[in-house]
Amino acid sequence: MTLLHAIYLIAISAEAASGALMSMQRRMDLFGIAVIGTVAGLGGGTVRDILLGHYPLGWIAHPEYLLFTVGSALTAALLANRFQRLEKAFLILDALGLVAFTVIGCEIAAAANVHVAIVVLMGMVTGVFGGLLRDILCGQVPLVLRRDLYATVALMTGVLYVGMLHFHVNREMATAMAISVGFIIRLVAIRYSLALPVPEVEAHRFEDERSSDVG
Amino acid sequence: MTLLHAIYLIAISAEAASGALMSMQRRMDLFGIAVIGTVAGLGGGTVRDILLGHYPLGWIAHPEYLLFTVGSALTAALLANRFQRLEKAFLILDALGLVAFTVIGCEIAAAANVHVAIVVLMGMVTGVFGGLLRDILCGQVPLVLRRDLYATVALMTGVLYVGMLHFHVNREMATAMAISVGFIIRLVAIRYSLALPVPEVEAHRFEDERSSDVG
Amino acid sequence: MTLLHAIYLIAISAEAASGALMSMQRRMDLFGIAVIGTVAGLGGGTVRDILLGHYPLGWIAHPEYLLFTVGSALTAALLANRFQRLEKAFLILDALGLVAFTVIGCEIAAAANVHVAIVVLMGMVTGVFGGLLRDILCGQVPLVLRRDLYATVALMTGVLYVGMLHFHVNREMATAMAISVGFIIRLVAIRYSLALPVPEVEAHRFEDERSSDVG
């Protein structure tokens, strides 16, 4: 097992735990918790592979990945009320997952012979779509679209990785560099609450549509 | 036409009617009702086939399925205000649909030569994703993630079916047994309001994120 | 570059601007605005191609499309507070986009050798699913399911286009006719607020499920 593969298993487990915590807030039952955890952990790679037409999907070829996500989600549910103390560890694992997913996504897209912009984009999709689907299933406007240097970290990680490959840096070195640098940027973004600007907008025509009709 | 195929057509029609009723609560127009009905009836199989890379999709090869879902959804919309009396019949058809979808999903996945755990999972996906997509399009946290022995019945039905095939029970017998037993379990679950546990969770960090920003 | 291709680029840009405006209402950051804009512009064609198993996806083969959607979304965000004056121009571009997407969707489905009903349906999917996904990501019950002769215009455009091809009208002529007629119907529908009926429904069993649990 390579280091990247080990990091991948940690990452899907960390994301599954994040999904479990959010689904508990929505009073889901144990099945719902397992589903949301699995979607959070494996959804990004699944969306990427469907967009690329890259079959079989990772977890269909390797069903043991589901043991990690379901196991991690249910464990997180059991431990949830102690989890506040673990929040820091959890954010760090999630940051590691984000950058690991991104690098893995870039690698798989690169093997599919697509344009370099699509390679980076597929890295981002892998990094952020698990959380995005988790939020939609929980009935929430995706956090990743609203705040934080989260997707931006995925973008920077992907550009760095693809750039190094372009300049013939060896693959192991590029992987290690991209993960390390992306990870540090993400931790700095958390520490200093860095965020992209949110443009201000005046009330306008969509407003009245929203306020009526939807109970 | 085999018995399983007849049950399938009943099932997609029953699920389409369920979608129609929910979409009317959201004040959708006739087009929206037809769409939600179709998604409820055919969404589970569609998601399964996309995950498996199994093309062409069932309703693309057999567009007549759309007549069943659109017809059933619009009929349900017409009869909706009398539907309360039909609620019991409707729950029974939905239970039949759940187990029939599950067995059909298992069969299609088994033909795709995937791991036995994936076969059962694809049965569950077929059984529950129609209702799940219906709820998301209606702007609702999916019911299937929140209550009931619904997905769990799909799981038990799938395990029973796959288990019987493993022990060389003949396919027709396994189908009949799995559908009958799953159907009865589902009816018992409805009658006695059986449900999986919903873990309690204290207020924690996601709370403040949710309460702000989203209008 | 054909005229249809030019109209397509205008259409994805117009839809991307619509996505940007809606995402700003949800206080998304610049990344979220670019994502929602891209989903609004390219989501319909992406869903169609995944349903058809038609790979590679359009924007993966032509990543320059992403420049149009991201560029248009960010430009719309910059200009948003002046946009109210541009609303009319915007509705017109959106109407053009709807019918252009529909015709393009029909063409691609027809090339995939599917039943004529599926050809029309894929035209509709191409026309309306971008807006539908935009609304789901913004946490809103899709507008397209709730009001307006929007999807209905896509249906009429698709039927007209496919019907003309059936009667051996030459392709350029059929394209021009379908787009012109569909465009005019859409403008008339906007001008006179034409809409499909919304069936009335009494309070029934779904009511209590909705009112509880979901914060």
XYZ file of C-alpha atoms in Angstrom:
645
model
C 0.000 0.000 0.000
C 1.427 3.341 -1.042
C 1.443 6.370 1.244
C -1.095 8.102 -1.032
C -3.441 5.137 -0.712
C -3.141 5.210 3.080
C -3.897 8.931 3.059
C -6.884 8.227 0.821
C -8.358 5.764 3.318
C -7.869 8.271 6.131
C -9.497 10.939 3.984
C -12.650 8.993 3.115
C -13.009 8.054 6.774
C -12.610 11.662 7.915
C -15.161 12.908 5.401
C -17.547 10.105 6.400
C -17.290 11.263 10.007
C -18.087 14.827 8.907
C -21.148 13.536 7.075
C -22.259 11.585 10.131
C -22.077 14.664 12.341
C -24.097 16.756 9.939
C -26.717 14.066 9.394
C -27.204 13.711 13.157
C -28.060 17.395 13.283
C -30.867 16.542 10.883
C -32.112 13.749 13.160
C -31.397 11.023 10.671
C -31.526 7.405 11.719
C -28.550 5.037 11.592
C -29.186 4.199 7.951
C -29.270 7.866 6.982
C -26.045 8.458 8.908
C -24.316 5.619 7.045
C -25.584 6.937 3.696
C -24.571 10.553 4.281
C -21.180 9.444 5.586
C -20.597 7.315 2.511
C -21.731 10.073 0.157
C -19.431 12.552 1.901
C -16.486 10.153 1.673
C -16.955 8.705 -1.795
C -19.223 11.207 -3.569
C -16.456 13.403 -4.943
C -14.672 10.554 -6.681
C -17.973 9.139 -7.901
C -19.020 12.406 -9.552
C -15.571 12.729 -11.136
C -15.690 9.216 -12.576
C -19.219 9.666 -13.931
C -18.205 12.956 -15.580
C -15.173 11.263 -17.113
C -17.065 8.088 -18.028
C -14.400 6.245 -16.019
C -15.798 2.815 -15.109
C -15.952 0.834 -12.899
C -16.309 3.376 -10.108
C -13.681 3.124 -7.383
C -15.928 1.743 -4.652
C -17.594 -0.710 -7.032
C -14.206 -2.201 -7.868
C -13.165 -1.945 -4.200
C -16.264 -2.467 -2.033
C -14.047 -2.550 1.033
C -13.984 1.278 0.849
C -17.606 1.135 2.010
C -16.479 -0.546 5.233
C -14.325 2.479 5.950
C -17.074 5.022 5.314
C -19.907 3.133 7.029
C -17.664 2.137 9.921
C -16.342 5.648 10.377
C -19.815 7.226 10.143
C -21.328 4.896 12.738
C -18.322 5.279 15.023
C -18.612 9.051 14.747
C -22.317 8.789 15.602
C -21.483 6.803 18.738
C -18.798 9.239 19.817
C -20.578 12.393 18.678
C -21.195 13.880 22.074
C -17.512 13.691 22.864
C -16.634 14.993 19.437
C -16.351 18.635 20.336
C -13.012 17.929 21.896
C -11.954 16.160 18.749
C -12.968 19.023 16.510
C -9.423 20.169 15.937
C -8.196 16.703 14.979
C -11.176 16.420 12.726
C -10.517 19.702 10.877
C -6.930 18.610 10.330
C -7.990 15.247 8.894
C -10.518 17.000 6.689
C -7.811 19.352 5.380
C -5.604 16.353 4.643
C -8.530 14.692 2.881
C -9.220 17.741 0.742
C -5.711 17.915 -0.659
C -5.319 14.136 -0.979
C -8.614 13.868 -2.884
C -7.503 16.689 -5.140
C -4.175 15.088 -6.051
C -5.821 11.677 -6.603
C -8.506 13.301 -8.755
C -5.866 15.031 -10.875
C -4.007 11.757 -11.355
C -7.081 9.854 -12.518
C -8.126 12.644 -14.873
C -4.589 12.917 -16.277
C -4.696 9.200 -17.108
C -7.920 9.857 -19.069
C -6.050 12.128 -21.510
C -8.108 15.260 -21.026
C -7.073 18.919 -21.282
C -4.909 20.156 -18.431
C -7.652 22.549 -17.273
C -10.008 19.579 -16.957
C -7.357 17.690 -14.979
C -7.242 20.481 -12.392
C -11.035 20.816 -12.426
C -11.465 17.084 -11.805
C -9.074 17.409 -8.876
C -11.326 20.114 -7.444
C -14.472 18.073 -8.104
C -12.940 15.136 -6.245
C -11.972 17.408 -3.371
C -15.208 19.293 -2.847
C -18.178 17.357 -4.281
C -18.409 14.892 -1.417
C -19.121 17.754 0.971
C -21.376 19.419 -1.559
C -23.581 16.327 -1.989
C -23.592 15.817 1.788
C -24.992 19.324 2.222
C -27.648 18.902 -0.485
C -28.860 15.639 1.056
C -29.028 17.423 4.402
C -31.188 20.160 2.862
C -28.579 22.864 3.175
C -27.041 25.326 0.715
C -23.548 23.830 0.289
C -21.085 25.401 2.705
C -18.305 25.001 0.190
C -20.068 27.492 -2.074
C -20.432 30.064 0.655
C -17.282 30.548 2.619
C -13.718 29.704 3.234
C -10.667 29.041 1.186
C -11.812 25.456 0.744
C -12.364 24.975 -2.963
C -9.648 27.542 -3.571
C -7.175 25.346 -1.717
C -8.185 22.460 -3.983
C -7.597 24.707 -7.001
C -4.140 25.750 -5.788
C -3.212 22.160 -4.920
C -4.277 20.952 -8.349
C -2.441 23.711 -10.213
C 0.702 23.059 -8.189
C 0.571 19.297 -8.812
C -0.140 19.577 -12.527
C 2.454 22.329 -12.891
C 5.150 20.181 -11.310
C 4.288 17.237 -13.560
C 4.465 19.606 -16.528
C 8.005 20.542 -15.553
C 8.915 16.861 -15.248
C 9.110 16.751 -11.474
C 8.893 13.079 -10.576
C 5.411 11.909 -9.588
C 6.157 10.953 -5.971
C 7.852 14.276 -5.371
C 5.006 16.212 -6.994
C 2.456 14.331 -4.896
C 4.319 14.964 -1.674
C 4.902 18.649 -2.489
C 1.321 19.367 -3.589
C -0.172 17.646 -0.550
C 2.195 19.377 1.859
C 1.778 22.855 0.432
C -2.011 22.537 -0.007
C -2.343 21.190 3.523
C -0.415 24.112 4.985
C -2.410 26.683 2.997
C -5.636 25.104 4.226
C -4.475 25.181 7.847
C -3.432 28.824 7.471
C -6.841 29.605 5.929
C -8.605 27.998 8.896
C -6.359 29.690 11.448
C -6.808 33.179 10.020
C -10.348 32.725 8.670
C -9.252 33.597 5.155
C -12.111 33.728 2.661
C -12.977 34.812 -0.852
C -15.003 37.988 -1.193
C -18.794 37.668 -1.118
C -20.209 40.294 -3.495
C -22.963 42.464 -2.084
C -26.191 42.570 -3.994
C -29.261 44.732 -3.590
C -32.673 43.153 -3.218
C -33.861 42.380 -6.707
C -36.324 40.414 -8.722
C -35.576 36.932 -7.348
C -36.582 38.087 -3.878
C -40.352 37.993 -4.290
C -40.246 34.612 -5.966
C -38.497 33.124 -3.014
C -40.639 34.617 -0.298
C -43.892 33.140 -1.550
C -44.925 29.611 -2.501
C -42.254 27.619 -0.688
C -43.615 26.745 2.736
C -44.577 -10.619 -19.762
C -43.241 -12.178 -16.587
C -44.823 -11.634 -13.184
C -41.771 -9.624 -12.065
C -42.187 -7.323 -15.054
C -45.857 -6.789 -14.222
C -44.931 -5.989 -10.629
C -42.298 -3.571 -11.933
C -44.874 -1.639 -13.951
C -47.172 -1.464 -10.915
C -44.241 -0.306 -8.821
C -43.126 2.552 -11.084
C -46.752 3.690 -11.316
C -47.204 3.604 -7.541
C -44.016 5.560 -6.966
C -45.040 8.055 -9.652
C -48.305 8.616 -7.813
C -46.365 9.210 -4.579
C -44.236 11.782 -6.390
C -47.313 13.482 -7.776
C -48.859 13.852 -4.320
C -45.711 15.346 -2.855
C -45.178 17.737 -5.751
C -48.758 19.016 -5.404
C -47.969 19.949 -1.811
C -45.238 22.141 -3.292
C -47.725 23.789 -5.649
C -46.031 22.529 -8.758
C -47.735 22.828 -12.119
C -48.708 19.842 -14.271
C -45.258 19.677 -15.834
C -43.584 19.602 -12.421
C -45.974 16.875 -11.295
C -45.115 14.733 -14.325
C -41.390 15.271 -13.751
C -41.432 14.461 -10.037
C -43.627 11.420 -10.683
C -41.219 10.148 -13.318
C -38.181 10.790 -11.141
C -39.839 8.966 -8.236
C -40.722 5.997 -10.455
C -37.585 5.690 -12.565
C -34.918 7.558 -10.584
C -33.727 4.593 -8.546
C -33.016 2.428 -11.576
C -31.446 5.364 -13.381
C -28.999 6.077 -10.571
C -28.138 2.369 -10.340
C -27.429 2.117 -14.069
C -25.309 5.281 -14.107
C -23.280 3.989 -11.140
C -22.774 0.661 -12.911
C -22.145 2.263 -16.312
C -24.995 0.064 -17.570
C -26.269 1.576 -20.830
C -28.748 2.177 -22.353
C -30.846 3.175 -19.344
C -34.045 1.178 -18.936
C -36.476 3.964 -19.879
C -34.335 5.033 -22.845
C -34.537 1.517 -24.265
C -38.220 1.293 -23.233
C -39.741 4.779 -23.509
C -43.173 3.278 -22.864
C -42.238 3.248 -19.163
C -42.620 7.027 -19.296
C -46.272 6.593 -20.253
C -46.808 4.699 -17.013
C -45.106 7.282 -14.815
C -46.523 10.383 -16.498
C -49.973 8.818 -16.786
C -49.978 7.681 -13.192
C -48.703 11.032 -11.893
C -51.337 13.054 -13.761
C -54.094 10.612 -12.753
C -53.011 10.895 -9.139
C -53.095 14.687 -9.451
C -56.670 14.529 -10.736
C -57.790 12.183 -7.982
C -55.689 13.727 -5.229
C -58.487 15.098 -3.136
C -60.049 11.669 -2.934
C -56.689 10.084 -2.266
C -56.850 10.111 1.494
C -59.208 7.169 1.352
C -56.774 5.416 -0.946
C -53.832 5.965 1.343
C -53.771 2.400 2.587
C -53.843 0.930 -0.918
C -51.118 3.345 -1.827
C -48.823 2.363 1.050
C -49.270 -1.278 0.093
C -48.373 -0.611 -3.548
C -45.373 1.398 -2.424
C -44.223 -1.498 -0.214
C -44.584 -3.859 -3.157
C -42.622 -1.407 -5.307
C -39.816 -1.148 -2.781
C -39.171 -4.884 -2.669
C -39.713 -5.402 -6.414
C -37.256 -2.594 -7.235
C -34.759 -4.125 -4.832
C -34.903 -7.588 -6.390
C -34.715 -6.158 -9.918
C -31.769 -3.991 -8.907
C -29.951 -6.998 -7.475
C -30.538 -8.970 -10.666
C -29.165 -6.263 -12.929
C -26.131 -5.706 -10.715
C -25.479 -9.451 -10.511
C -25.405 -9.587 -14.311
C -22.714 -6.870 -14.238
C -20.311 -9.167 -12.367
C -19.710 -7.007 -9.319
C -18.957 -8.022 -5.736
C -21.892 -9.500 -3.840
C -21.950 -6.540 -1.441
C -22.344 -4.222 -4.429
C -25.180 -6.399 -5.733
C -27.118 -5.892 -2.500
C -26.226 -2.201 -2.414
C -27.467 -1.703 -5.979
C -30.720 -3.390 -4.959
C -31.068 -0.842 -2.149
C -30.183 2.045 -4.458
C -32.879 0.913 -6.891
C -35.390 0.637 -4.063
C -34.822 3.922 -2.292
C -33.220 6.477 -4.659
C -36.414 7.300 -6.524
C -37.985 8.550 -3.306
C -34.750 10.230 -2.302
C -34.479 12.244 -5.548
C -38.206 13.060 -5.304
C -37.628 14.580 -1.872
C -34.565 16.582 -2.965
C -36.444 18.060 -5.943
C -39.244 18.974 -3.550
C -36.767 20.783 -1.301
C -37.082 18.346 1.577
C -34.561 16.356 3.597
C -35.168 12.830 2.232
C -37.678 10.970 4.404
C -35.919 7.716 3.698
C -32.887 9.008 5.594
C -34.918 10.000 8.600
C -37.399 7.351 9.637
C -38.866 3.979 9.141
C -37.668 0.534 8.289
C -37.724 1.501 4.624
C -34.156 1.228 3.402
C -33.620 -1.503 5.962
C -36.366 -3.550 4.331
C -34.562 -3.112 1.003
C -31.347 -4.304 2.656
C -33.022 -7.390 4.113
C -34.775 -8.182 0.839
C -31.519 -7.898 -1.082
C -29.559 -10.048 1.367
C -32.294 -12.698 1.303
C -32.418 -12.760 -2.502
C -28.659 -12.863 -2.979
C -28.316 -15.430 -0.207
C -30.814 -17.757 -1.855
C -29.055 -17.454 -5.211
C -25.786 -18.237 -3.466
C -27.281 -21.468 -2.151
C -28.505 -22.346 -5.643
C -32.173 -21.720 -5.008
C -33.717 -21.358 -8.443
C -34.177 -17.777 -9.608
C -37.979 -17.741 -9.807
C -38.265 -19.209 -6.334
C -35.713 -16.758 -4.909
C -37.556 -13.828 -6.504
C -40.921 -14.943 -5.147
C -39.528 -15.623 -1.662
C -37.563 -12.358 -1.391
C -40.502 -10.267 -2.571
C -42.969 -12.021 -0.279
C -40.818 -11.877 2.849
C -39.656 -8.294 2.212
C -43.245 -7.208 1.562
C -44.458 -8.726 4.818
C -41.612 -7.170 6.827
C -42.426 -3.786 5.330
C -46.118 -4.120 6.179
C -45.242 -5.154 9.733
C -42.894 -2.163 9.997
C -45.685 0.176 8.891
C -48.273 -1.436 11.176
C -46.105 -1.243 14.304
C -44.158 1.914 13.359
C -40.844 0.109 13.612
C -37.841 2.353 13.085
C -34.081 2.457 13.402
C -32.698 4.419 16.342
C -32.036 8.142 15.828
C -28.947 9.062 17.854
C -29.309 12.093 20.071
C -26.769 14.842 19.625
C -26.050 17.955 21.650
C -25.973 21.341 19.998
C -22.551 21.701 18.439
C -20.512 23.637 15.955
C -22.705 23.176 12.876
C -25.542 24.945 14.657
C -24.341 28.522 14.237
C -23.415 27.993 10.625
C -26.928 26.910 9.809
C -28.765 29.593 11.676
C -27.208 32.488 9.787
C -26.812 33.276 6.102
C -29.478 31.042 4.606
C -32.662 33.057 4.285
C -18.493 28.450 -36.540
C -22.115 27.791 -37.390
C -24.922 30.080 -36.302
C -26.229 27.388 -33.937
C -22.815 27.174 -32.285
C -22.736 30.957 -31.814
C -26.212 30.835 -30.293
C -25.032 28.029 -28.020
C -22.169 30.147 -26.672
C -24.545 33.043 -26.062
C -26.949 30.658 -24.332
C -24.428 29.133 -21.914
C -23.225 32.642 -21.066
C -26.761 33.896 -20.454
C -27.595 30.938 -18.212
C -24.300 31.385 -16.361
C -25.274 34.994 -15.657
C -28.646 33.816 -14.340
C -26.857 31.383 -12.056
C -24.536 34.126 -10.820
C -27.446 36.380 -9.907
C -29.216 33.656 -7.968
C -26.069 32.550 -6.156
C -25.406 36.135 -5.046
C -28.826 36.161 -3.400
C -27.550 33.215 -1.370
C -24.429 35.150 -0.376
C -22.068 32.801 -2.105
C -18.432 33.741 -2.552
C -16.759 34.177 -5.945
C -16.029 30.464 -6.210
C -19.643 29.567 -5.526
C -20.775 32.104 -8.116
C -18.491 30.575 -10.739
C -19.713 27.068 -9.886
C -23.423 27.907 -9.948
C -22.956 29.846 -13.178
C -21.176 26.919 -14.787
C -23.777 24.426 -13.568
C -26.583 26.642 -14.891
C -24.861 26.973 -18.268
C -23.564 23.452 -18.794
C -25.639 21.300 -16.415
C -28.440 20.535 -18.869
C -26.135 19.148 -21.532
C -24.140 17.266 -18.908
C -27.204 15.497 -17.524
C -28.341 14.648 -21.069
C -24.970 13.153 -21.981
C -24.760 11.119 -18.767
C -28.277 9.762 -19.345
C -27.349 8.840 -22.917
C -23.914 7.515 -21.970
C -22.548 9.982 -24.527
C -18.870 10.532 -23.762
C -16.776 12.625 -23.617
C -19.002 15.353 -22.177
C -19.128 18.545 -24.229
C -17.153 20.750 -21.840
C -14.543 18.041 -21.246
C -13.849 17.878 -24.981
C -14.104 21.685 -25.210
C -12.819 23.157 -21.943
C -13.026 26.632 -23.500
C -16.767 26.515 -22.743
C -15.793 26.916 -19.099
C -14.201 30.260 -19.927
C -17.566 31.461 -21.184
C -19.502 30.325 -18.122
C -16.969 31.390 -15.511
C -16.281 34.666 -17.296
C -19.956 35.450 -17.717
C -20.787 34.548 -14.110
C -18.039 36.737 -12.659
C -18.903 39.600 -15.014
C -22.540 39.345 -13.976
C -21.457 39.430 -10.331
C -19.493 42.622 -10.953
C -22.359 44.279 -12.775
C -25.124 42.847 -10.598
C -26.270 46.073 -9.046
C -26.813 47.577 -12.477
C -28.452 44.410 -13.693
C -32.011 45.374 -12.950
C -31.978 47.592 -16.002
C -30.663 44.692 -18.019
C -33.373 42.346 -16.850
C -35.282 42.504 -20.106
C -32.201 41.769 -22.204
C -31.439 38.963 -19.853
C -34.872 37.329 -20.129
C -34.578 37.495 -23.897
C -31.163 35.827 -23.891
C -32.481 33.191 -21.521
C -35.411 32.494 -23.867
C -32.987 32.168 -26.763
C -30.875 29.833 -24.656
C -33.820 27.636 -23.747
C -34.804 26.965 -27.351
C -31.214 26.687 -28.604
C -30.391 24.143 -25.864
C -33.517 22.201 -26.756
C -32.671 21.955 -30.456
C -29.057 21.028 -29.714
C -30.214 18.399 -27.223
C -32.569 16.890 -29.801
C -29.788 16.746 -32.363
C -27.378 14.945 -30.068
C -30.024 12.475 -28.923
C -31.102 11.827 -32.519
C -27.504 10.925 -33.367
C -27.599 8.369 -30.534
C -30.349 6.397 -32.295
C -32.954 6.498 -29.561
C -36.757 6.517 -29.809
C -38.238 9.787 -31.061
C -39.944 10.395 -27.698
C -36.534 10.173 -26.027
C -35.118 12.629 -28.592
C -37.712 15.226 -27.584
C -37.256 14.427 -23.892
C -33.479 14.895 -24.172
C -34.120 18.252 -25.815
C -36.206 19.240 -22.808
C -33.598 17.921 -20.362
C -30.942 20.002 -22.107
C -33.183 23.058 -21.978
C -34.325 22.944 -18.371
C -31.897 20.902 -16.238
C -29.269 23.635 -15.984
C -31.778 25.874 -14.232
C -33.069 22.975 -12.201
C -29.619 22.054 -10.846
C -28.897 25.754 -10.217
C -31.999 25.954 -8.034
C -31.194 22.763 -6.109
C -27.664 23.979 -5.355
C -29.181 27.265 -4.172
C -31.499 25.353 -1.812
C -34.667 26.244 -3.658
C -37.525 24.174 -5.068
C -36.804 24.423 -8.817
C -38.732 27.303 -10.374
C -39.046 25.380 -13.593
C -41.253 22.855 -11.804
C -43.522 25.486 -10.364
C -44.529 28.092 -12.914
C -44.387 29.393 -16.392
C -44.522 27.974 -19.855
C -40.829 27.250 -19.610
C -40.471 23.493 -19.908
C -43.574 23.494 -22.061
C -41.825 25.773 -24.544
C -38.944 23.299 -24.636
C -41.429 20.504 -25.298
C -43.090 22.410 -28.148
C -39.738 23.384 -29.645
C -38.531 19.800 -29.546
C -41.727 18.391 -31.061
C -41.610 20.989 -33.822
C -37.956 20.300 -34.624
C -38.299 16.525 -34.601
C -41.542 16.733 -36.554
C -39.912 18.788 -39.308
C -36.999 16.353 -39.544
C -39.514 13.526 -39.781
C -41.111 15.215 -42.785
C -37.686 15.648 -44.390
C -37.404 19.374 -43.874
C -33.727 20.146 -44.281
C -31.794 20.397 -41.023
C -30.788 24.065 -41.238
C -34.349 25.056 -42.039
C -35.755 22.928 -39.200
C -33.261 24.421 -36.758
C -34.077 27.977 -37.779
C -37.831 27.365 -37.702
C -37.853 25.562 -34.334
C -35.693 28.202 -32.689
C -37.724 31.085 -34.113
C -41.127 29.665 -33.239
C -40.057 28.454 -29.785
C -38.457 31.829 -29.066
C -41.620 33.706 -30.004
C -43.830 31.395 -27.908
C -41.554 31.908 -24.937
C -41.652 35.695 -25.331
C -45.442 35.595 -25.605
C -45.581 33.400 -22.489
C -43.479 35.927 -20.575
C -45.452 38.912 -21.849
C -48.861 37.492 -20.954
C -47.749 35.434 -17.926
C -49.041 32.221 -19.452
C -48.733 29.205 -17.172
C -49.802 25.604 -16.772
C -52.509 24.919 -14.209
C -51.412 24.208 -10.639
C -53.806 21.643 -9.153
C -55.243 22.517 -5.766
C -54.775 19.986 -3.013
C -56.207 19.793 0.485
C -53.937 19.430 3.462
C -53.072 15.760 3.744
C -50.737 13.300 5.292
C -47.431 14.786 4.128
C -48.185 17.986 6.008
C -47.253 16.868 9.518
C -44.070 15.197 8.336
C -42.872 18.427 6.838
C -43.708 20.720 9.716
C -41.555 18.888 12.253
C -37.922 17.830 12.314
C -36.504 19.995 9.559
C -35.181 23.156 11.203
